[in-house]
Coordinates of C-alpha atoms in Angstrom, one line a residue:
X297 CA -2.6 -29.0 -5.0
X298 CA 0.6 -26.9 -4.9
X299 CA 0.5 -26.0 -8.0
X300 CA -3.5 -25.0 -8.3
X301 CA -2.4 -22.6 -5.2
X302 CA -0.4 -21.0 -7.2
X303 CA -2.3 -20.6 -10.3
X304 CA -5.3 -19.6 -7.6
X305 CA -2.2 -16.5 -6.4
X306 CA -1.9 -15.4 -9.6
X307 CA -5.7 -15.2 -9.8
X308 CA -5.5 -12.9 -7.0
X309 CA -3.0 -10.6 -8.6
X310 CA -5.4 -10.2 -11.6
X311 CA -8.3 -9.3 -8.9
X312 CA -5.8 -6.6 -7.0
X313 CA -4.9 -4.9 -10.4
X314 CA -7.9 -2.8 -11.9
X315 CA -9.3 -2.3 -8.2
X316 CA -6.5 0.5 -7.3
X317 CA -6.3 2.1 -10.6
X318 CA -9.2 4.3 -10.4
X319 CA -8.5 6.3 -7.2
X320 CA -4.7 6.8 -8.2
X321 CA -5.7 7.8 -12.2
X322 CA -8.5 9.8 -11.0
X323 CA -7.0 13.1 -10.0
X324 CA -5.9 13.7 -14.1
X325 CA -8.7 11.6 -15.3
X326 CA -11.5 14.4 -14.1
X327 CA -9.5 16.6 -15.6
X328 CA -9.8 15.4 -19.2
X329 CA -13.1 14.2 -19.1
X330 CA -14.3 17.2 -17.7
X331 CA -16.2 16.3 -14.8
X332 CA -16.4 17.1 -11.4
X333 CA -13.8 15.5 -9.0
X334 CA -17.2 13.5 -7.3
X335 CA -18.0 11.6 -10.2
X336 CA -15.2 8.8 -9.5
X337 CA -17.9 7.8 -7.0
X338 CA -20.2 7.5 -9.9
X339 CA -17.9 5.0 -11.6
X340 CA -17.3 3.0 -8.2
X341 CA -21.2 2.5 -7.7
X342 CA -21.4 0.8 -11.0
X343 CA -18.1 -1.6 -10.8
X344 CA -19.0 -2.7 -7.1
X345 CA -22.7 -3.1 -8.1
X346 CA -21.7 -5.2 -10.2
X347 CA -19.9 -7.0 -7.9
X348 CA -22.5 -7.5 -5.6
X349 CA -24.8 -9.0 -8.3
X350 CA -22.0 -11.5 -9.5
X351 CA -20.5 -12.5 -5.8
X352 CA -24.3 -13.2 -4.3
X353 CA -25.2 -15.7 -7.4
X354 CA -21.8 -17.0 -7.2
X355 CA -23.0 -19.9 -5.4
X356 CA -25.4 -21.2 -8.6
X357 CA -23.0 -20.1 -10.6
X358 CA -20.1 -22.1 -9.3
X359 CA -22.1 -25.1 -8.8
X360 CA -23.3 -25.4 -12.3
X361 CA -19.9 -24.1 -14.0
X362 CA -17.0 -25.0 -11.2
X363 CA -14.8 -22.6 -9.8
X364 CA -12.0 -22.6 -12.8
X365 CA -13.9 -22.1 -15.0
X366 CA -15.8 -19.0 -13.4
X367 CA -12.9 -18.1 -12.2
X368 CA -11.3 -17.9 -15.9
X369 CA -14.3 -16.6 -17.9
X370 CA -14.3 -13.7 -14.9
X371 CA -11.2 -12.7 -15.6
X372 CA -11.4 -12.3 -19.1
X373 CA -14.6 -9.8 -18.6
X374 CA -11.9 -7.8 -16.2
X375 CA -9.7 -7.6 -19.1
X376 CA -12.4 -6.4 -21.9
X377 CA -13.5 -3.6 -19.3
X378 CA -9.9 -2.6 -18.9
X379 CA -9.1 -2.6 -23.0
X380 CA -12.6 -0.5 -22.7
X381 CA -11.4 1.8 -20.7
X382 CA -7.7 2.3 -22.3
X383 CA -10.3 3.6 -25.3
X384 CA -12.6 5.3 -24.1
X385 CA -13.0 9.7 -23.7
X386 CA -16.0 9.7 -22.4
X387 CA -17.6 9.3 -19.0
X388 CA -20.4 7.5 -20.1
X389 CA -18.3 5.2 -21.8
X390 CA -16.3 4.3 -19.1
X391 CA -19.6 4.0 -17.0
X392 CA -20.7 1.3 -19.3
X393 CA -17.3 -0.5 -19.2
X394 CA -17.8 -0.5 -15.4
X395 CA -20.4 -2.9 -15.9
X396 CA -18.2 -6.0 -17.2
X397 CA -15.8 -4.7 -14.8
X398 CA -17.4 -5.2 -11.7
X399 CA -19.5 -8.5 -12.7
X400 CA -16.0 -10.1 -13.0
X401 CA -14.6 -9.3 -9.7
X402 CA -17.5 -10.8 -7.7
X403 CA -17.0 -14.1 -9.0
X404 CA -13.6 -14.7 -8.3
X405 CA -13.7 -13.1 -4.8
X406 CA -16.3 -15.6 -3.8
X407 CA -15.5 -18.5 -5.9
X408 CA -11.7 -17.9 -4.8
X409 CA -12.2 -17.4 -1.2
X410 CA -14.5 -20.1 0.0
X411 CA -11.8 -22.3 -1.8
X412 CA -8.9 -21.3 -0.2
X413 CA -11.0 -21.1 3.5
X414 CA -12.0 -25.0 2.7
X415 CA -9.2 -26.6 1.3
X416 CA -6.0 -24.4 3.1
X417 CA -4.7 -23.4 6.0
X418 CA -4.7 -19.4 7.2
X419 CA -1.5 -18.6 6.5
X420 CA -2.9 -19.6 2.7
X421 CA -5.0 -16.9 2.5
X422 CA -3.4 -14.3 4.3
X423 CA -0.7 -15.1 1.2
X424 CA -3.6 -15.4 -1.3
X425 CA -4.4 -11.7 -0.7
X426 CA -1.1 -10.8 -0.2
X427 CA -1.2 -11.6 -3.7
X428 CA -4.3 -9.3 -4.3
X429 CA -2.3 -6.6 -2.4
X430 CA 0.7 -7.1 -5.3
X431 CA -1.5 -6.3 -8.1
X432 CA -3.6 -3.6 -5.8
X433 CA 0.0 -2.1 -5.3
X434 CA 1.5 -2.9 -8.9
X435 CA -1.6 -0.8 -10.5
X436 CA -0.9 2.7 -9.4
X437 CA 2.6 1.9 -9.8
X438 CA 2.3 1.2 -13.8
X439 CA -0.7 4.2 -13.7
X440 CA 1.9 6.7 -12.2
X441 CA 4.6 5.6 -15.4
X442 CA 2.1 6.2 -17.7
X443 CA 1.1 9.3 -16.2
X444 CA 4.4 11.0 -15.8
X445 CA 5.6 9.8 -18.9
X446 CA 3.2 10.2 -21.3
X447 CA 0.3 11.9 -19.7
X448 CA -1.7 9.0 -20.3
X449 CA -4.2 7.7 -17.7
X450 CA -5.8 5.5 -21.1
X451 CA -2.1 4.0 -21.7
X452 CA -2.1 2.9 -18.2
X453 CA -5.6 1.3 -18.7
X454 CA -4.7 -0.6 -21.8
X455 CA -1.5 -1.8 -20.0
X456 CA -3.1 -3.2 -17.3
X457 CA -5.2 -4.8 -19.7
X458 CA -2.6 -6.7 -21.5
X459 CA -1.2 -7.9 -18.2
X460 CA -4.7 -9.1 -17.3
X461 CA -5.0 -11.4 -20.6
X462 CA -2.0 -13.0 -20.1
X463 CA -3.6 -14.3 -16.6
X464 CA -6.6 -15.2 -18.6
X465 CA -4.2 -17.2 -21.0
X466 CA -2.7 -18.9 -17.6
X467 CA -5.9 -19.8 -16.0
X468 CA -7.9 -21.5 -19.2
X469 CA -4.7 -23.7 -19.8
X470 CA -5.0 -24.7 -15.9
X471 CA -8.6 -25.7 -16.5
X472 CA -7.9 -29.9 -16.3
X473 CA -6.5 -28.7 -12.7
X474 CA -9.3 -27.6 -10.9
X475 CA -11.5 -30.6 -12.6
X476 CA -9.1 -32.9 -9.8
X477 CA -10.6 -31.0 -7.1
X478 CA -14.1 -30.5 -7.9
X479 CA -15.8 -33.5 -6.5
X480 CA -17.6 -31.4 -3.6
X481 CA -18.5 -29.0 -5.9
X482 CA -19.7 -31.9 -8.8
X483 CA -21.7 -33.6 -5.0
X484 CA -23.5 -30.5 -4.1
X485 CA -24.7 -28.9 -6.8
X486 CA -28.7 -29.4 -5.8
X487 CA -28.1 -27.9 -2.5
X488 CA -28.3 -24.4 -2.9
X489 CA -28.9 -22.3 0.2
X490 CA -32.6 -19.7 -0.1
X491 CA -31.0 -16.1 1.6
X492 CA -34.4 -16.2 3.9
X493 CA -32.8 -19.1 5.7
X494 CA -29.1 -17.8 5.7
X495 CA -30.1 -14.2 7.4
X496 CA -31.6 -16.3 10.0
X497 CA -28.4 -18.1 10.7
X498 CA -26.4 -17.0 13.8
X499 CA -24.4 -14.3 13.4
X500 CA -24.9 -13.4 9.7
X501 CA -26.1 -9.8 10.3
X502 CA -23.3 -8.8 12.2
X503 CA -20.8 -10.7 10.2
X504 CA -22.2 -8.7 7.2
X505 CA -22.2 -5.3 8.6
X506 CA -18.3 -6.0 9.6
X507 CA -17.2 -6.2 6.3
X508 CA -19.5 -3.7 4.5
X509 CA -17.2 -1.4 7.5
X510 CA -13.8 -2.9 6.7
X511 CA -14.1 -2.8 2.9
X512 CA -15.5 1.1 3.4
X513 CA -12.8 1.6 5.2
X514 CA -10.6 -0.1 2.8
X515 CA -12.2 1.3 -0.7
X516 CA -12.4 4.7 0.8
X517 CA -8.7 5.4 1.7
X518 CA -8.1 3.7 -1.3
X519 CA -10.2 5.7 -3.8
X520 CA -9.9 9.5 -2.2
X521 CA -6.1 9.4 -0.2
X522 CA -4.6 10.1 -3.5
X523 CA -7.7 13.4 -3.7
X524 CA -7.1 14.1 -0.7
X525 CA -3.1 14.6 -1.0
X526 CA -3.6 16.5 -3.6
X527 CA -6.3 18.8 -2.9
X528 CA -5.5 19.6 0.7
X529 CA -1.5 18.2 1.2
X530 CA -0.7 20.6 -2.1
X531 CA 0.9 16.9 -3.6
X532 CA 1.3 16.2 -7.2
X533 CA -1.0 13.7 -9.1
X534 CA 1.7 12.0 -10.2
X535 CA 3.1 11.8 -7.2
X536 CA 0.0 11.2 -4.8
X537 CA -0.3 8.1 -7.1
X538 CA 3.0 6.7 -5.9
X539 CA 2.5 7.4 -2.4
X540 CA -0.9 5.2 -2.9
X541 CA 0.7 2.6 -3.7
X542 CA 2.8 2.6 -0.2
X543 CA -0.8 2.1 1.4
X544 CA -1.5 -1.2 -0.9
X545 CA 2.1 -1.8 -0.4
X546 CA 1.5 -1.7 3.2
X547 CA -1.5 -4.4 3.5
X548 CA 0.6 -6.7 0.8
X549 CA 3.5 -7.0 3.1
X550 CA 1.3 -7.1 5.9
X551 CA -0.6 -10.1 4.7
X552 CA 2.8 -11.7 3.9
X553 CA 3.8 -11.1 7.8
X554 CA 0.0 -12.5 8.6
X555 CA 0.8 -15.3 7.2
X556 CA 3.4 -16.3 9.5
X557 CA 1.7 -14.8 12.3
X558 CA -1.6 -17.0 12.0
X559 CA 0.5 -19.6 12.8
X560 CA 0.6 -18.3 16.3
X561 CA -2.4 -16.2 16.8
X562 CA -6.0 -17.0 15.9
X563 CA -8.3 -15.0 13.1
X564 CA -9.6 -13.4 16.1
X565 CA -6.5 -11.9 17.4
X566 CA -5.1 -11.1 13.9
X567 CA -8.5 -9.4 13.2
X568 CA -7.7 -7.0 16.3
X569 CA -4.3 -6.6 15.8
X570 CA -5.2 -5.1 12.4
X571 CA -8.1 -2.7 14.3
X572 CA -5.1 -1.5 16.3
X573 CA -2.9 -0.2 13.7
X574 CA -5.2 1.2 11.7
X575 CA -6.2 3.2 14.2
X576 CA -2.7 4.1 14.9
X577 CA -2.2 5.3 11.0
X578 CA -5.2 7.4 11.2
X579 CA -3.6 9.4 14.3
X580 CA -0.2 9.3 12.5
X581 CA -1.8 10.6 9.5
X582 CA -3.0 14.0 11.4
X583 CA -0.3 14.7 13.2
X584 CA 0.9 18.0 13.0
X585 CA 3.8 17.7 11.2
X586 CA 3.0 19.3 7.8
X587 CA 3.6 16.5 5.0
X588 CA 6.0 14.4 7.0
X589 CA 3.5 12.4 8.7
X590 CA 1.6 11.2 5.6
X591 CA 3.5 8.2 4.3
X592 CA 4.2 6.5 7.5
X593 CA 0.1 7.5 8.2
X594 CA -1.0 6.0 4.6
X595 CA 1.6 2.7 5.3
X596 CA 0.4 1.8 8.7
X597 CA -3.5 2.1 7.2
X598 CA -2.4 -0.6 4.7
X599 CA -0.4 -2.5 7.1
X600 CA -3.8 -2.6 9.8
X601 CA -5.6 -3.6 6.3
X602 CA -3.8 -6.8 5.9
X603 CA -4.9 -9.5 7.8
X604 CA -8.6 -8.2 8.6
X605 CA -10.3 -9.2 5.2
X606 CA -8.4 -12.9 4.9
X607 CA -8.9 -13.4 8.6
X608 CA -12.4 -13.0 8.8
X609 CA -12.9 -14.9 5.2
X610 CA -10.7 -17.7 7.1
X611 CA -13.0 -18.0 10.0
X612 CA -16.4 -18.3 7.9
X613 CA -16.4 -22.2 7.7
X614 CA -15.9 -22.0 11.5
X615 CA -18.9 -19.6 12.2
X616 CA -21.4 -21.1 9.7
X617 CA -19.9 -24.4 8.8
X618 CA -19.5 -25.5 5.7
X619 CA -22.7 -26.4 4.8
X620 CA -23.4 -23.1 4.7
X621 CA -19.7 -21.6 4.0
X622 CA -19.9 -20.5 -0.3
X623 CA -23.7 -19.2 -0.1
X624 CA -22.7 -17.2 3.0
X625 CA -19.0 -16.3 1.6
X626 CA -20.9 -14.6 -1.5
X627 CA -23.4 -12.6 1.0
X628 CA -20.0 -11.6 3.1
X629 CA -18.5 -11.0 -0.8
X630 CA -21.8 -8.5 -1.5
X631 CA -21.5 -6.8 1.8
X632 CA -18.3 -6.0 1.1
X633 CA -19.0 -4.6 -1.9
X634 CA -22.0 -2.3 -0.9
X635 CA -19.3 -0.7 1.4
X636 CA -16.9 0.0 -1.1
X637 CA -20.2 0.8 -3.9
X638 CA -21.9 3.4 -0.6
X639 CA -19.6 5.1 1.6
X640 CA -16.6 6.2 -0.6
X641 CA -19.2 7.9 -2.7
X642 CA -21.0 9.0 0.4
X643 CA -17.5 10.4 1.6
X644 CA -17.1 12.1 -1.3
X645 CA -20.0 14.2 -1.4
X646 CA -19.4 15.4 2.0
X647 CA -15.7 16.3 1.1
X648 CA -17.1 18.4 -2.0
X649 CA -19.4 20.6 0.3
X650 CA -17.5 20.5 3.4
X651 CA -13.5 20.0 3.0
X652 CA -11.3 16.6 1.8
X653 CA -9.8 16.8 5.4
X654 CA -12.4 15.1 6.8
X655 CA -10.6 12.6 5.1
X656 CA -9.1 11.0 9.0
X657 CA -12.2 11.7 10.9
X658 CA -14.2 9.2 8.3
X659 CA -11.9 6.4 8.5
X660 CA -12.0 6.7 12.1
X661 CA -15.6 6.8 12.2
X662 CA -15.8 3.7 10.9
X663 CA -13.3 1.9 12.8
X664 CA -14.7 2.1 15.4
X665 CA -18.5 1.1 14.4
X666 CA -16.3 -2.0 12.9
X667 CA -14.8 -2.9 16.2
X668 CA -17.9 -2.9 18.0
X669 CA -19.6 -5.2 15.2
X670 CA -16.5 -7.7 15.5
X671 CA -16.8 -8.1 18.9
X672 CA -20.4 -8.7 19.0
X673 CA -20.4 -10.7 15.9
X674 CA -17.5 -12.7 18.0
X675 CA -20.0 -13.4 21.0
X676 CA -22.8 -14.5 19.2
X677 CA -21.3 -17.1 17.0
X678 CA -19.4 -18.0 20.4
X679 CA -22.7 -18.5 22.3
X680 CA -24.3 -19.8 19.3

């Protein structure tokens, strides 16, 4: 089992890689493919749509392949859509390789999560995406090489690529692994779950609305912060990419801290410890203090990031049970991914008409909406 954890990490380093690349490569990429700075949302629609599709039918699709093997095949689209990218000069193009792109992600979030929240502890998948958060913090990293070295957003695409293949090479050869712990999967694989008879579960609504708030959160500080440096903080691209990465940075250390800390404090309290410190960056963040306030702002973000998405993942056996735990992990997987596929688009439409320092005030809109949810999905599955 040790050492399917850790070829289950790695997968999670694949997942984090291509999701941070398009907010920090963005900023030049408009540039060259002469399009207005809005159209990144165009691009995000189409990968998290994607997404959506692939994480709600992950349920029939694990059951009738297993999770390595979605797992692996998932991966391998990731890495075609990247290559795609690293070649492409068009924005339709890359609007086409968003496609493959997105369809892989949803598969191994799902398949990948409801593992880990069945078979591990918490502190297992607070390090699981601690693991996302190293490739999430890696990509703009390797983008920002590329970018200040040879003014090549493509080159960064293509490299991210190759790193992705080698984890495709990893995961096939680790197939005979995941066949060792496949019985439930092999037991249950008439028992799929009709979506008219999860929504009527307790608790499902709200649990859905909290992450479509936490990954908009997420996705959207993500996507624009490096935008919004530059159009309003007078940063470079080049830099603004680096300084993204300190956010991902933030929520990968943080979930390696969570993982320690769930060992004293529940999902619950790890969930509103994260709520806290968010809201903390987002005051940090407009602080008038010209620029000096904007890393520390963009860190603490991160850091309140890191153990809301594994904590409330951890808990879903524990609200539904697990008779119900992959069919409703895929619907929590979608929700997530209609956040990040609505609102950061949604954001940045208003930012175009109105002003990119907005930026705070959105994020902070939406934290609090998410902490009501939480605490009223908390009751009801409580009561329930």
């Amino acid at each position: 089992m040790f050492l399917l954890l850790v070829i289950i990490y790695l997968s999670f380093i694949s997942l984090g890689l291509p999701d941070s690349l398009l907010g920090s490569a963005w900023p030049s990429m408009y540039t060259t493919l002469n399009v207005p700075l809005h159209y990144a949302g165009i691009i995000s629609i189409i990968i998290t749509g994607g997404s959506v599709i692939s994480s709600i039918s992950s349920e029939r699709i694990i059951k009738r392949f297993g999770t390595g093997i979605v797992t692996a095949v998932s991966v391998l689209l990731t890495a075609a859509a990247l290559f795609g990218f690293s070649i492409s000069g068009s924005f339709i193009v890359l609007c086409l390789y968003s496609i493959p792109l997105g369809l892989g992600a949803g598969s191994v979030d799902a398949a990948l999560n409801n593992y880990v929240a069945l078979h591990y502890k918490a502190r297992h998948m607070s390090w699981l995406h601690c693991f996302w958060g190293i490739g999430a913090s890696a990509g703009p990293v390797i983008m920002s090489l590329y970018l200040l070295h040879k003014n090549s957003w493509n080159s960064g695409y293509g490299a991210i690529g190759l790193i992705q293949l080698c984890l495709v090479f990893v995961l096939f050869i680790s197939l005979p692994l995941w066949k060792k712990n496949t019985s439930a999967e092999n037991t249950e694989k008439n028992n799929t779950v009709k979506l008219n008879k999860l929504f009527s579960v307790i608790g499902v609504k709200e649990v859905l609305a909290v992450f479509f708030c936490y990954c908009s959160i997420e996705m959207t500080t993500g996507l624009w912060g490096a935008s919004y440096l530059v159009t309003e903080k007078g940063i470079s691209p080049e830099i603004a990419a680096r300084w993204i990465a300190l956010y991902y940075i933030g929520i990968t250390a943080g979930r390696f801290i969570s993982g320690f800390l769930t060992m004293k404090l529940g999902n619950r309290q790890m969930v509103r410890l994260g709520q806290i410190i968010i809201g903390c960056g987002i005051i940090v963040l407009i602080l008038p203090f010209e620029n000096n306030t904007l890393l520390p702002g963009l860190f603490m973000i991160g850091l309140g990031c890191a153990p809301i998405y594994p904590s409330l993942i951890h808990e879903t056996p524990q609200n539904f049970g697990r008779e119900y735990s992959q069919a409703i992990m895929g619907l929590q997987v979608g929700s997530a991914y209609i956040g990040i596929t609505i609102m950061p688009p949604i954001f940045g439409l208003l930012a175009s008409y109105i002003s990119f320092n907005i930026f705070p005030v959105f994020l902070g809109c939406l934290l609090i909406l998410k902490l009501i949810l939480t605490e009223t999905l908390n009751r009801k599955v409580s009561n329930g």
